[in-house]
Coordinates of C-alpha atoms in Angstrom, one line a residue:
Chain N
X1 CA 0.0 0.0 0.0
X2 CA 2.7 2.4 1.0
X3 CA 4.7 1.5 -2.1
X4 CA 1.7 2.4 -4.2
X5 CA 1.5 5.7 -2.5
X6 CA 5.1 6.4 -3.5
X7 CA 4.5 5.4 -7.1
X8 CA 1.5 7.8 -7.0
X9 CA 3.9 10.6 -6.1
X10 CA 6.1 9.8 -9.2
X11 CA 3.0 9.6 -11.5
X12 CA 1.7 12.8 -10.0
X13 CA 4.7 14.6 -11.5
X14 CA 3.6 13.7 -15.0
X15 CA 0.0 15.0 -14.6
X16 CA 0.7 18.5 -15.9
X17 CA 1.5 17.1 -19.3
X18 CA -2.2 16.1 -19.5
X19 CA -3.8 19.1 -17.8
X20 CA -1.8 22.2 -19.2
X21 CA -2.3 24.0 -15.8
X22 CA -1.0 27.6 -15.6
X23 CA 0.2 26.8 -12.1
X24 CA 2.3 23.8 -13.1
X25 CA 5.4 25.3 -11.6
X26 CA 3.8 25.6 -8.1
X27 CA 2.1 22.2 -8.5
X28 CA 5.4 20.5 -9.1
X29 CA 7.0 22.2 -6.1
X30 CA 4.1 21.2 -3.9
X31 CA 4.2 17.5 -5.0
X32 CA 8.0 17.3 -4.4
X33 CA 7.6 19.1 -1.0
X34 CA 4.8 16.8 0.1
X35 CA 6.8 13.7 -0.9
X36 CA 9.8 14.9 1.0
X37 CA 7.6 15.6 4.0
X38 CA 6.2 12.1 3.7
X39 CA 9.7 10.6 3.6
X40 CA 10.8 12.7 6.6
X41 CA 7.9 11.8 8.7
X42 CA 6.5 8.4 7.7
X43 CA 8.7 6.6 5.2
X44 CA 11.0 4.9 7.6
X45 CA 8.2 3.4 9.6
X46 CA 7.5 0.9 6.9
X47 CA 11.0 -0.6 6.6
Chain T
X1 CA 44.9 43.0 -6.6
X2 CA 41.7 42.0 -8.5
X3 CA 39.0 41.4 -5.9
X4 CA 38.0 38.1 -7.5
X5 CA 41.5 36.8 -7.3
X6 CA 41.6 37.8 -3.6
X7 CA 38.3 35.9 -3.1
X8 CA 39.7 32.8 -4.9
X9 CA 42.9 32.9 -2.7
X10 CA 40.7 33.2 0.4
X11 CA 38.6 30.3 -0.8
X12 CA 41.6 28.1 -1.5
X13 CA 43.2 28.8 1.9
X14 CA 40.0 28.0 3.8
X15 CA 39.5 24.7 1.8
X16 CA 43.1 23.7 2.2
X17 CA 43.1 24.3 6.0
X18 CA 40.0 22.2 6.3
X19 CA 41.5 19.4 4.1
X20 CA 44.7 19.5 6.2
X21 CA 42.7 19.2 9.4
X22 CA 40.6 16.3 7.9
X23 CA 43.6 14.2 7.0
X24 CA 44.4 13.4 10.6
X25 CA 43.7 9.7 11.3
X26 CA 43.6 8.7 7.6
X27 CA 45.4 5.3 7.7
X28 CA 43.5 2.9 5.5
X29 CA 41.8 3.1 2.1
X30 CA 38.5 2.9 4.0
X31 CA 39.4 6.1 5.8
X32 CA 40.7 7.8 2.6
X33 CA 37.9 6.9 0.2
X34 CA 34.8 6.7 2.5
X35 CA 35.8 8.5 5.6
X36 CA 36.0 5.3 7.7
X37 CA 32.2 5.0 7.4
X38 CA 32.0 7.5 10.1
X39 CA 30.4 10.7 8.7
X40 CA 27.4 12.3 10.4
X41 CA 24.1 12.8 8.7
X42 CA 24.3 16.5 8.1
X43 CA 27.8 16.4 6.5
X44 CA 26.7 13.3 4.5
X45 CA 23.7 15.2 3.2
X46 CA 25.7 18.3 2.3
X47 CA 28.4 16.4 0.5
X48 CA 25.8 14.4 -1.4
X49 CA 24.1 17.6 -2.4
X50 CA 27.3 19.5 -3.4
X51 CA 28.5 16.4 -5.4
X52 CA 25.2 16.1 -7.2
X53 CA 24.6 19.8 -8.0
X54 CA 27.3 20.9 -10.3
X55 CA 27.8 24.2 -12.2
X56 CA 25.0 23.0 -14.5
X57 CA 22.5 24.3 -12.0
X58 CA 23.5 28.0 -11.9
X59 CA 24.5 28.1 -15.5
X60 CA 22.6 25.4 -17.5
X61 CA 19.4 25.2 -15.5
X62 CA 19.0 29.0 -15.2
X63 CA 19.3 29.2 -19.0
X64 CA 17.1 26.2 -19.6
X65 CA 14.3 27.7 -17.4
X66 CA 14.7 31.1 -19.1
X67 CA 14.5 29.6 -22.5
X68 CA 12.0 26.7 -22.1
X69 CA 9.9 27.6 -19.1
X70 CA 8.6 25.5 -16.2
X71 CA 9.4 22.2 -17.9
X72 CA 13.0 22.7 -16.8
X73 CA 11.8 22.9 -13.2
X74 CA 9.7 19.7 -13.8
X75 CA 12.8 17.9 -15.2
X76 CA 14.9 18.8 -12.2
X77 CA 12.2 18.1 -9.6
X78 CA 11.5 14.8 -11.3
X79 CA 15.1 13.9 -10.8
X80 CA 14.7 14.9 -7.1
X81 CA 11.5 12.8 -6.7
X82 CA 13.2 9.9 -8.4
X83 CA 16.3 10.2 -6.2
X84 CA 14.2 10.3 -3.0
X85 CA 12.1 7.4 -4.3
X86 CA 15.3 5.3 -4.8
X87 CA 17.3 6.5 -1.8
X88 CA 14.4 6.1 0.7
X89 CA 14.4 2.4 -0.3
X90 CA 17.9 1.5 -1.3
X91 CA 20.1 3.8 0.7
X92 CA 19.8 1.9 4.0
X93 CA 20.2 -1.4 2.1
X94 CA 23.3 -0.3 0.2
X95 CA 24.8 1.1 3.4
X96 CA 24.2 -2.2 5.3
X97 CA 25.6 -4.3 2.4
X98 CA 28.6 -2.0 2.2
X99 CA 29.3 -2.4 5.9
X100 CA 28.7 -6.2 5.9
X101 CA 31.0 -6.9 2.8
X102 CA 33.5 -4.1 3.5
X103 CA 32.7 -2.3 0.2
X104 CA 34.8 0.8 -0.5
X105 CA 34.7 1.3 -4.3
X106 CA 31.2 1.4 -5.8
X107 CA 32.2 -1.2 -8.4
X108 CA 32.8 -3.7 -5.6
X109 CA 29.1 -4.3 -5.4
X110 CA 29.6 -6.0 -8.8
X111 CA 32.7 -8.0 -7.7
X112 CA 30.8 -10.1 -5.3
X113 CA 28.0 -10.9 -7.6
X114 CA 29.1 -10.6 -11.2
X115 CA 32.9 -11.1 -10.9
X116 CA 36.1 -9.1 -11.0
X117 CA 36.0 -8.6 -14.8
X118 CA 32.6 -7.0 -14.6
X119 CA 33.8 -4.6 -11.9
X120 CA 36.8 -3.7 -14.1
X121 CA 34.6 -3.0 -17.1
X122 CA 32.2 -0.9 -14.9
X123 CA 35.2 1.1 -13.9
X124 CA 36.3 1.6 -17.5
X125 CA 32.8 2.7 -18.5
X126 CA 32.7 5.1 -15.5
X127 CA 36.0 6.6 -16.7
X128 CA 34.7 7.0 -20.3
X129 CA 31.5 8.6 -18.9
X130 CA 32.9 10.8 -16.2
X131 CA 36.2 12.1 -17.4
X132 CA 34.7 14.3 -20.1
X133 CA 31.9 15.4 -17.7
X134 CA 34.6 16.4 -15.1
X135 CA 36.6 18.2 -17.7
X136 CA 33.5 20.3 -18.5
X137 CA 33.4 21.4 -14.9
X138 CA 37.1 22.3 -15.2
X139 CA 36.5 24.2 -18.4
X140 CA 33.7 26.1 -16.6
X141 CA 36.0 27.1 -13.7
X142 CA 38.8 28.2 -16.2
X143 CA 36.3 30.3 -18.1
X144 CA 35.0 32.1 -15.0
X145 CA 38.6 32.8 -14.0
X146 CA 39.3 34.1 -17.4
X147 CA 36.3 36.4 -17.4
X148 CA 36.5 37.7 -13.8
X149 CA 40.2 37.6 -13.1
X150 CA 41.7 38.0 -16.5
X151 CA 43.6 34.7 -16.2
X152 CA 44.5 32.9 -19.4
X153 CA 42.6 29.7 -20.2
X154 CA 45.6 27.3 -19.8
X155 CA 46.5 29.0 -16.4
X156 CA 42.8 28.8 -15.4
X157 CA 42.8 25.0 -16.1
X158 CA 46.0 24.7 -14.0
X159 CA 44.4 26.6 -11.1
X160 CA 41.2 24.6 -11.5
X161 CA 43.2 21.3 -11.4
X162 CA 44.9 22.3 -8.2
X163 CA 41.6 23.4 -6.6
X164 CA 40.0 20.1 -7.6
X165 CA 42.9 17.7 -6.7
X166 CA 44.3 19.3 -3.6
X167 CA 41.6 18.8 -1.1
X168 CA 40.9 15.2 -2.2
X169 CA 44.7 14.5 -2.2
X170 CA 45.2 15.9 1.3
X171 CA 42.1 14.9 3.2
X172 CA 40.5 12.1 1.1
X173 CA 36.7 11.8 1.5
X174 CA 36.7 13.6 4.8
X175 CA 38.5 16.5 3.3
X176 CA 36.2 16.5 0.3
X177 CA 33.1 16.1 2.5
X178 CA 33.9 18.9 4.9
X179 CA 34.8 21.3 2.2
X180 CA 31.7 20.2 0.2
X181 CA 29.5 21.0 3.3
X182 CA 30.8 24.5 3.6
X183 CA 30.6 25.1 -0.1
X184 CA 27.1 23.6 -0.2
X185 CA 25.9 26.1 2.4
X186 CA 27.7 28.9 0.5
X187 CA 26.0 27.9 -2.8
X188 CA 22.6 27.9 -1.2
X189 CA 23.1 31.3 0.6
X190 CA 24.4 33.0 -2.6
X191 CA 21.5 31.5 -4.6
X192 CA 19.1 33.1 -2.1
X193 CA 20.8 36.5 -2.4
X194 CA 20.8 36.3 -6.2
X195 CA 17.1 35.5 -6.3
X196 CA 16.3 38.4 -3.9
X197 CA 18.4 40.8 -5.9
X198 CA 16.9 39.7 -9.2
X199 CA 13.3 39.8 -7.8
X200 CA 13.9 43.3 -6.5
X201 CA 15.5 44.4 -9.7
X202 CA 12.7 43.0 -11.9
X203 CA 10.1 44.4 -9.6
X204 CA 8.2 41.1 -9.3
X205 CA 7.7 37.6 -10.7
X206 CA 5.4 36.3 -13.4
X207 CA 5.7 33.4 -15.7
X208 CA 5.0 34.3 -19.3
X209 CA 2.0 32.3 -20.6
X210 CA 3.7 30.2 -23.2
X211 CA 6.4 29.1 -20.7
X212 CA 4.0 28.4 -17.8
X213 CA 2.6 25.1 -19.2
X214 CA 3.8 21.7 -20.5
X215 CA 3.9 20.3 -23.0
X216 CA 5.3 23.2 -25.1
X217 CA 7.5 23.4 -28.2
X218 CA 10.6 22.2 -26.2
X219 CA 9.1 20.1 -23.4
X220 CA 7.3 17.4 -25.4
X221 CA 6.5 14.2 -23.4
X222 CA 9.1 12.3 -25.4
X223 CA 11.9 14.8 -24.7
X224 CA 10.9 15.0 -21.0
X225 CA 11.1 11.2 -20.8
X226 CA 14.4 10.9 -22.6
X227 CA 16.0 13.6 -20.5
X228 CA 14.5 12.4 -17.2
X229 CA 15.2 8.7 -17.3
X230 CA 19.0 8.8 -16.9
X231 CA 18.6 11.4 -14.1
X232 CA 15.8 9.5 -12.4
X233 CA 18.2 6.7 -11.7
X234 CA 21.3 8.9 -11.2
X235 CA 21.5 7.9 -7.4
X236 CA 22.1 4.3 -8.3
X237 CA 24.1 4.6 -11.5
X238 CA 26.5 7.4 -10.9
X239 CA 29.4 6.1 -8.8
X240 CA 30.3 9.4 -7.1
X241 CA 26.9 9.5 -5.4
X242 CA 26.5 5.8 -5.0
X243 CA 29.7 5.7 -3.0
X244 CA 28.3 8.3 -0.6
X245 CA 25.8 5.7 0.6
X246 CA 28.8 3.9 2.3
X247 CA 29.9 6.9 4.3
X248 CA 27.3 7.6 7.0
X249 CA 28.2 6.4 10.5
X250 CA 24.9 4.6 11.3
X251 CA 21.5 4.0 10.0
X252 CA 20.1 7.1 11.6
X253 CA 22.7 9.2 9.8
X254 CA 21.9 7.7 6.4
X255 CA 18.2 8.4 6.8
X256 CA 19.0 12.0 7.9
X257 CA 21.2 12.3 4.9
X258 CA 18.4 11.4 2.5
X259 CA 15.9 13.8 4.0
X260 CA 18.3 16.7 4.4
X261 CA 19.6 16.2 0.8
X262 CA 16.0 16.3 -0.4
X263 CA 15.5 19.6 1.5
X264 CA 18.6 21.1 0.0
X265 CA 17.7 19.8 -3.5
X266 CA 14.2 21.2 -3.3
X267 CA 15.3 24.7 -2.1
X268 CA 18.2 24.9 -4.5
X269 CA 16.1 23.8 -7.5
X270 CA 13.3 26.2 -6.7
X271 CA 15.8 29.1 -6.3
X272 CA 17.6 28.3 -9.6
X273 CA 14.5 27.8 -11.7
X274 CA 12.9 30.9 -10.1
X275 CA 15.9 32.9 -11.2
X276 CA 15.7 31.7 -14.8
X277 CA 11.9 32.4 -15.0
X278 CA 12.3 35.8 -13.3
X279 CA 15.0 36.8 -15.8
X280 CA 12.6 35.8 -18.6
X281 CA 9.9 38.0 -16.9
X282 CA 12.6 40.7 -17.0
X283 CA 13.0 40.3 -20.7
X284 CA 9.3 40.5 -21.2
X285 CA 9.1 43.9 -19.4
X286 CA 12.3 45.2 -20.9
X287 CA 14.6 45.0 -17.9
X288 CA 16.8 42.1 -19.0
X289 CA 18.1 41.7 -22.6
X290 CA 16.6 38.9 -24.8
X291 CA 19.2 36.1 -24.9
X292 CA 19.3 33.6 -27.7
X293 CA 22.0 31.3 -26.4
X294 CA 20.7 29.9 -23.1
X295 CA 24.2 29.3 -21.7
X296 CA 24.7 33.1 -21.9
X297 CA 21.9 33.9 -19.5
X298 CA 23.8 33.6 -16.2
X299 CA 27.0 35.4 -17.6
X300 CA 24.7 38.3 -18.7
X301 CA 23.1 38.4 -15.3
X302 CA 26.6 38.4 -13.7
X303 CA 27.5 41.4 -15.9
X304 CA 24.5 43.4 -14.7
X305 CA 24.8 42.6 -11.0
X306 CA 26.8 44.8 -8.6
X307 CA 30.1 43.3 -7.5
X308 CA 29.0 42.4 -3.9
X309 CA 26.6 39.8 -5.4
X310 CA 28.3 39.1 -8.8
X311 CA 31.6 38.0 -7.3
X312 CA 30.1 35.6 -4.7
X313 CA 27.8 34.2 -7.4
X314 CA 30.7 33.5 -9.7
X315 CA 32.6 31.9 -6.8
X316 CA 29.5 29.8 -6.0
X317 CA 29.6 28.5 -9.6
X318 CA 33.3 27.6 -9.2
X319 CA 32.4 25.9 -5.8
X320 CA 29.7 23.9 -7.5
X321 CA 32.1 22.7 -10.2
X322 CA 34.9 21.9 -7.8
X323 CA 32.7 20.0 -5.4
X324 CA 31.4 17.8 -8.2
X325 CA 34.7 17.3 -9.9
X326 CA 36.8 16.4 -6.8
X327 CA 34.1 13.9 -5.6
X328 CA 34.1 12.3 -9.1
X329 CA 37.9 12.1 -9.1
X330 CA 38.1 10.6 -5.7
X331 CA 35.5 8.0 -6.5
X332 CA 37.1 7.1 -9.8
X333 CA 40.5 6.8 -8.0
X334 CA 39.0 4.3 -5.6
X335 CA 37.6 2.3 -8.6
X336 CA 40.9 2.4 -10.6
X337 CA 43.0 1.5 -7.6
X338 CA 40.9 -1.3 -6.1
X339 CA 39.0 -2.7 -9.1
X340 CA 41.5 -2.3 -11.9
X341 CA 44.9 -2.3 -10.2
X342 CA 43.8 -4.5 -7.4
X343 CA 45.6 -2.6 -4.6
X344 CA 43.4 -2.6 -1.5
X345 CA 45.9 -1.7 1.2
X346 CA 48.0 1.4 0.7
X347 CA 46.6 4.9 0.8
X348 CA 49.4 6.4 -1.2
X349 CA 48.2 4.6 -4.3
X350 CA 44.9 6.5 -4.0
X351 CA 46.7 9.8 -3.8
X352 CA 48.8 9.0 -6.9
X353 CA 45.6 8.0 -8.9
X354 CA 44.0 11.3 -7.8
X355 CA 46.9 13.2 -9.4
X356 CA 47.0 11.1 -12.5
X357 CA 43.2 11.4 -13.1
X358 CA 43.3 15.1 -12.5
X359 CA 46.1 15.5 -15.1
X360 CA 44.0 13.4 -17.6
X361 CA 40.9 15.6 -17.0
X362 CA 43.1 18.7 -17.4
X363 CA 44.4 17.4 -20.7
X364 CA 40.8 16.9 -21.9
X365 CA 39.9 20.4 -20.7
X366 CA 42.9 21.9 -22.5
X367 CA 42.2 20.2 -25.8
X368 CA 38.5 21.2 -25.7
X369 CA 37.8 18.6 -28.4
X370 CA 34.4 18.8 -29.8
X371 CA 33.0 15.5 -28.7
X372 CA 33.8 16.3 -25.0
X373 CA 30.4 18.1 -24.7
X374 CA 28.5 15.2 -26.3
X375 CA 30.2 12.7 -24.0
X376 CA 29.5 14.8 -21.0
X377 CA 25.9 15.1 -21.8
X378 CA 25.8 11.4 -22.5
X379 CA 27.5 10.5 -19.2
X380 CA 24.3 9.5 -17.2
X381 CA 23.0 7.6 -20.2
X382 CA 26.2 5.6 -20.5
X383 CA 26.0 4.8 -16.8
X384 CA 22.4 3.7 -17.2
X385 CA 23.6 0.3 -18.4
X386 CA 24.7 -0.6 -14.8
X387 CA 21.1 -0.2 -13.5
X388 CA 19.9 -3.8 -14.1
X389 CA 23.1 -5.1 -12.4
X390 CA 22.6 -3.0 -9.3
X391 CA 18.9 -3.8 -9.0
X392 CA 19.8 -7.4 -9.6
X393 CA 22.0 -7.5 -6.5
X394 CA 18.9 -6.8 -4.4
X395 CA 16.0 -8.4 -6.3
X396 CA 17.2 -11.0 -8.7
X397 CA 19.1 -14.2 -7.8
X398 CA 20.2 -15.3 -11.3
X399 CA 23.1 -14.0 -13.4
X400 CA 26.9 -14.0 -12.9
X401 CA 29.9 -12.8 -14.9
X402 CA 28.6 -13.3 -18.4
X403 CA 25.4 -11.5 -17.5
X404 CA 27.3 -8.6 -16.0
X405 CA 29.6 -8.2 -19.0
X406 CA 26.9 -8.6 -21.7
X407 CA 24.6 -6.1 -20.0
X408 CA 27.3 -3.5 -19.7
X409 CA 28.6 -4.0 -23.2
X410 CA 25.2 -4.0 -24.9
X411 CA 24.0 -1.0 -22.9
X412 CA 27.1 1.0 -23.6
X413 CA 27.1 0.2 -27.4
X414 CA 23.4 1.2 -27.6
X415 CA 24.1 4.5 -25.8
X416 CA 27.1 5.4 -28.0
X417 CA 25.6 4.2 -31.3
X418 CA 22.2 5.9 -30.9
X419 CA 23.9 9.0 -29.6
X420 CA 26.1 9.1 -32.7
X421 CA 23.0 8.8 -34.8
X422 CA 21.4 11.6 -32.7
X423 CA 18.5 9.3 -32.0
X424 CA 15.9 11.1 -29.7
X425 CA 15.2 7.9 -27.8
X426 CA 18.8 7.1 -26.8
X427 CA 18.2 6.9 -23.0
X428 CA 15.0 4.9 -23.3
X429 CA 16.6 2.5 -25.8
X430 CA 19.7 2.1 -23.5
X431 CA 17.4 1.4 -20.6
X432 CA 15.4 -1.2 -22.5
X433 CA 18.4 -2.9 -24.1
X434 CA 20.2 -3.2 -20.8
X435 CA 17.3 -4.7 -19.0
X436 CA 16.4 -7.1 -21.9
X437 CA 20.0 -8.3 -22.1
X438 CA 20.2 -8.7 -18.3
X439 CA 17.0 -10.7 -18.1
X440 CA 17.9 -12.9 -21.1
X441 CA 21.5 -13.6 -20.0
X442 CA 20.6 -14.2 -16.3
X443 CA 17.9 -16.7 -17.4
X444 CA 20.6 -18.6 -19.4
X445 CA 23.2 -18.2 -16.6
X446 CA 21.0 -19.6 -13.8

């Protein structure tokens, strides 16, 4: 389940190619920041 | 004296003092090449970041963002997400394996599974991929010295060689890591100042419409995939960063390294891409000249900035180049010495190889032959052929020496051949061929 969540973060980085959002730049930063926060807080619990 | 020369001398003195301090207690190759596996999480993170983020960021990525828009940020952030994705899973495993088996050179992970000859071949491929890449860093330093200090190109290469080799020679990994840490903090601080100055000068920030979305004329899905794939796997395929997974002192330190590197990478990427996009905004409102050649964007900015920010920014580009180059040279030295020469005892051998490799890199830089740039760009794609072998160590029980050799040779030939043909899918094809050969050969070699 947690592995799927991680794959979802990677796939989320590709979404702007389908949506053409004007705020793509901020979206990418937000996804990366959220993923980093997830790794910092939760990731190691599942090892 | 020229102020920039004074700054460079100050920089060299500080770095040398740190490297001299770091060399105390270096007795074995384990101490020299991987800091005795005793580096804390914060220093590990900063050296990982400084090694990863070369002069490409402040020169190449600023220009790429300026010219092609937010896709450049997506490309670099995709690299970061990929690296975090891989490191959060593999870093503790590689660290543990390194400790259990006493791995020092990154190619030694191949020795145990795919044999000595595979490790030798991996080293040769790493040399082919990374010597031109390192020489580009050296050329960058020489050009900055030429522009800011009026030093001739050949003298600039000589100074760059000394800066690159000296700290690795004196202090080994500990010398490199400590100087990397200070330079990493400096790079980040100067990037913040540069963004603040630019934002203030331009009077705001806005992304021009045609550059705010993907896909666009430059960032097609195919180009994004082709450029991203080698970088997505950079953490596993590039020996200078892979070897850094051996250096943290304990499991807590390696986890801290991953998170803090991610934080550094996110902040630095946002700053650098923001700078490029804000300069483009400046062009739209007539405050920054329109630049056709994207590699000229940062030099133009440096020419416009007041000295108090231009000189540190130029020095931060030198620092980025030096931190990347000396880490690569130290790692390649460990591979040449241990995997090719077979010397696993004396430290002096490592120091000699550091000097020899630096001279070779300097010769490449001085010649400035045309294919250096192509090989440098291709470096991560060439190294992609190692990926199936590394993943195989952790997830696949079949495959020995023939699998190792066939995978490396076929992947390398694919990368070189398709690159020579300027095929747009070179990295995707290298990825697919390497995995196909690995799976086929390992099934035969059960």
